[in-house]
Amino acid sequence: MKIGVPRGLYFYVYYPMWYGFFKSLGHDVVLSVPTNKDILNLGVSNAVDDICISVKVYHGHVKYLLDKRNVDYVFVPRVVSEDKYRYTCPKLAAMPDLIKSAFNKDSERILSVNMYMNQGKKPLLDAFGKIGEKLGASVKSVKKAVKEAMGYQEKAVKCLRKGHNFAEIVKNIRNLDKLFDEPVKERRYNVALAGFPYDIYDGYMNGDVIKHLEEANVRVVITDMLNPKLYKHYTKYMIKDLFWHQANVAAKGGMYYMDSKDIDGVITVSSFNCGIGAIYEKLLDLYSKETNKPLMHIVVDEQTGDAGLVTRIEAFIDLIRVKRGDGLVAS
Amino acid sequence: MPRKVTYVFPRMGYSYAAFESFFQILGYDVITPEPSNSQTLKRGVSNSPEGMCFPFKILLGQFLKVLEENPDKYFKIVSLESYGPCRFGYYSPLYAKILKDRGFDNFEIVNVEGIYPPWYRGIPRFFKKLIKLIGWHTPWTGVKAFLIAGWKVYAIEQLERKLYYLIPREKIVGSAEKAFNRAFERIHHAPNKVKAIKEVLNEELKRMDSVKHVENVELPKVGLVGEAYMLMDYSNNLEIEKKLAYMGVDVDRSLWVTNWTLDRIIKTKEHLNHMLEVNKGYLDFFIGGDGQESIMNTILYKQKGFDGVIQVLPFGCLPETVAKQILSNVSEDYDIPVLSLSFDEQTGEAGFITRIEAFVDMIKDRKAAKVGKKKSTTVASQ
Ligand code: SF4
Ligand code: SF4
């Protein structure tokens, strides 16, 4: 069978696992194309007005796959939690319901299950077991597939920890071992991006921030590369943990980078109308006052990728150049 | 020497009267923030992160004004919150950080949280916070404070319900409101004794009943759903209930302090299961806030014969935005008009009235058309 996987939201975190699972069961994984104008328009016209742009874009990806007649199912998981007591935002927790509400006629083709991540094998066996059942797989083959799925995810995490970003992981999904062995390129400057992976890695939506930075001889590190153990202690500064796993990653990871000597600056990337972004941005604002580390916010919206953003990124790079004593780029 | 503490709490609708009594019984000074106005809103909006919840901004503005006006006092700011999918759970840390950043240090925040896992930490934390809230008193004083506050909340709600019933039926415009205002003040200042509150309530309900009005008229019925704070605070929802009532509508609000407490704190499990059952196929998961309630109550309103539903939401509210998208399906499938109104600091009175007027006209027409149809079918079958 052909299983469509929308290139949005948790794709940017758990794709390796999903890929490994469906592959092992002998199904083809069909990805939607990277976000483009048509996908965005599809999303905007199918989701409710005031919802965050990331969810709108996701609607576009789902619709794109639903429109492909040869795709049997579109995989829209409900990622409930990503750690013990660390959950996801209400929109993510309602994702299959939102998608079914938007594409009512196609709801039979939406493949959905509740997923509890990073809490051991049992919840994964349960979740994937349900999917396997629907796809007519035997219990034995599901068990094997879950093992393989977890193997893929572990390898991907290893690559992230080493400093490869998730976009590379997607590109090298068939050969993560090779990616792991590749060295990570050093550059003159280091800038950290803090935010939700789906906003950071969707180049079309965020005006290609990673590309722009790399072109300016900046090595880009991202909060998803950090082992959560590294930033646990920032709970104290935050008074209490945030409820949402990814928001904790963005906030605490961002603080960790601010305290890292080799990081020249931090850029947050968030989604317009997210609301949760407002919280970690504020926390990082306050923290940058204490650490004196340059900080910039990029809010992804329907027209982020304009000239204005490029100018802002350039100004940010100038700022860190000056801080390093390198002077401005002659232009 | 410990400084004398003044309490300030989030003002919501008429419930402030009960909160005041609560702290007075415990022997504390208390300041009730002003209802939202341009000055509190300005402060709240300019000091909050732009994308933060509107209720957060509203309350921050109210607290800021109180702090600014009383630099010589030391405050305990009460914040009610939980640990859940909603941003509500992180209000008080942000208040603390923002107020500190603004240079205030004459306050501490007492956040009253529900118990959340892990239990071995949650339960002791809950009691620690409770003690921080009420201080050391004889247990009886604490119980009495809760009891009296509860009774006042209940009494005020009875009066409010009566008010919205009377407004569309009164013979002299404004007479019901006048009776209500008097009744409310009497409950507000009633002695802190259950018996006294009951007596005042009964007297005032009778007095309100004697406002000249017509019984036995069938009016179009509109249910209100949405985010709890916006729904329950008249100063922020631009008195939507009163406005609808004056437009000749029987208005019913789905969330009240009493049923909220019952559903969310006392009978949580039943409530959650009930919602999942009613919402099946529309929203099959817990999302926090009041989003599931909005969907459930819309369906229940339809089943109870209501003619329309208005969803009141703060702009950008996470669970209500989810509900808004799903409500469009509910509205279609159940054939009930739903109007979603988002509020932020820019919501103007004029545009707001136009929208609810248009909605009310629409449901009145629909109702008339239905009644017409029914009549003609009965005529035909005779
Ligand atoms: S966390 Fe923010 S960006 Fe992500 S789905 Fe929720 S509201 Fe949208
Ligand atoms: S219900 Fe809405 S407004 Fe209230 S805290 Fe949650 S997101 Fe904010």
PDB file of C-alpha atoms and ligand atoms in Angstrom, chain A residues 9 52-55 89-92 95 196 198-199 271 273-277, chain B residues 318, ligand 1:
ATOM      1  CA  LEU A   9       4.416  19.190  12.208  1.00  0.00           C
ATOM      2  CA  CYS A  52      -1.477  29.060  13.644  1.00  0.00           C
ATOM      3  CA  ILE A  53       0.257  29.017  10.314  1.00  0.00           C
ATOM      4  CA  SER A  54       2.025  25.712  11.016  1.00  0.00           C
ATOM      5  CA  VAL A  55      -1.294  23.945  11.344  1.00  0.00           C
ATOM      6  CA  CYS A  89      -0.344  21.819  22.384  1.00  0.00           C
ATOM      7  CA  PRO A  90      -4.153  21.574  22.182  1.00  0.00           C
ATOM      8  CA  LYS A  91      -4.090  21.887  18.403  1.00  0.00           C
ATOM      9  CA  LEU A  92      -1.668  19.009  18.061  1.00  0.00           C
ATOM     10  CA  MET A  95      -4.935  17.134  14.989  1.00  0.00           C
ATOM     11  CA  PHE A 196       9.593  24.021  17.059  1.00  0.00           C
ATOM     12  CA  TYR A 198       8.434  22.228  12.014  1.00  0.00           C
ATOM     13  CA  ASP A 199       8.963  25.961  11.931  1.00  0.00           C
ATOM     14  CA  SER A 271       4.631  30.356  14.076  1.00  0.00           C
ATOM     15  CA  ASN A 273      -0.716  32.830  16.012  1.00  0.00           C
ATOM     16  CA  CYS A 274       1.016  30.058  17.896  1.00  0.00           C
ATOM     17  CA  GLY A 275       0.634  31.614  21.293  1.00  0.00           C
ATOM     18  CA  ILE A 276       2.973  29.137  22.877  1.00  0.00           C
ATOM     19  CA  GLY A 277       5.797  30.790  20.991  1.00  0.00           C
TER      20      GLY A 277
ATOM     21  CA  LEU B 318      -5.613  27.490  21.545  1.00  0.00           C
TER      22      LEU B 318
HETATM   23  S1  SF4 C   1       2.522  24.642  19.282  1.00  0.00           S
HETATM   24 FE1  SF4 C   1       2.021  26.549  18.280  1.00  0.00          FE
HETATM   25  S2  SF4 C   1       2.672  26.276  16.185  1.00  0.00           S
HETATM   26 FE2  SF4 C   1       2.529  24.263  17.101  1.00  0.00          FE
HETATM   27  S3  SF4 C   1       0.488  23.563  16.600  1.00  0.00           S
HETATM   28 FE3  SF4 C   1       0.422  24.489  18.627  1.00  0.00          FE
HETATM   29  S4  SF4 C   1      -0.186  26.574  18.231  1.00  0.00           S
HETATM   30 FE4  SF4 C   1       0.518  25.750  16.309  1.00  0.00          FE
END
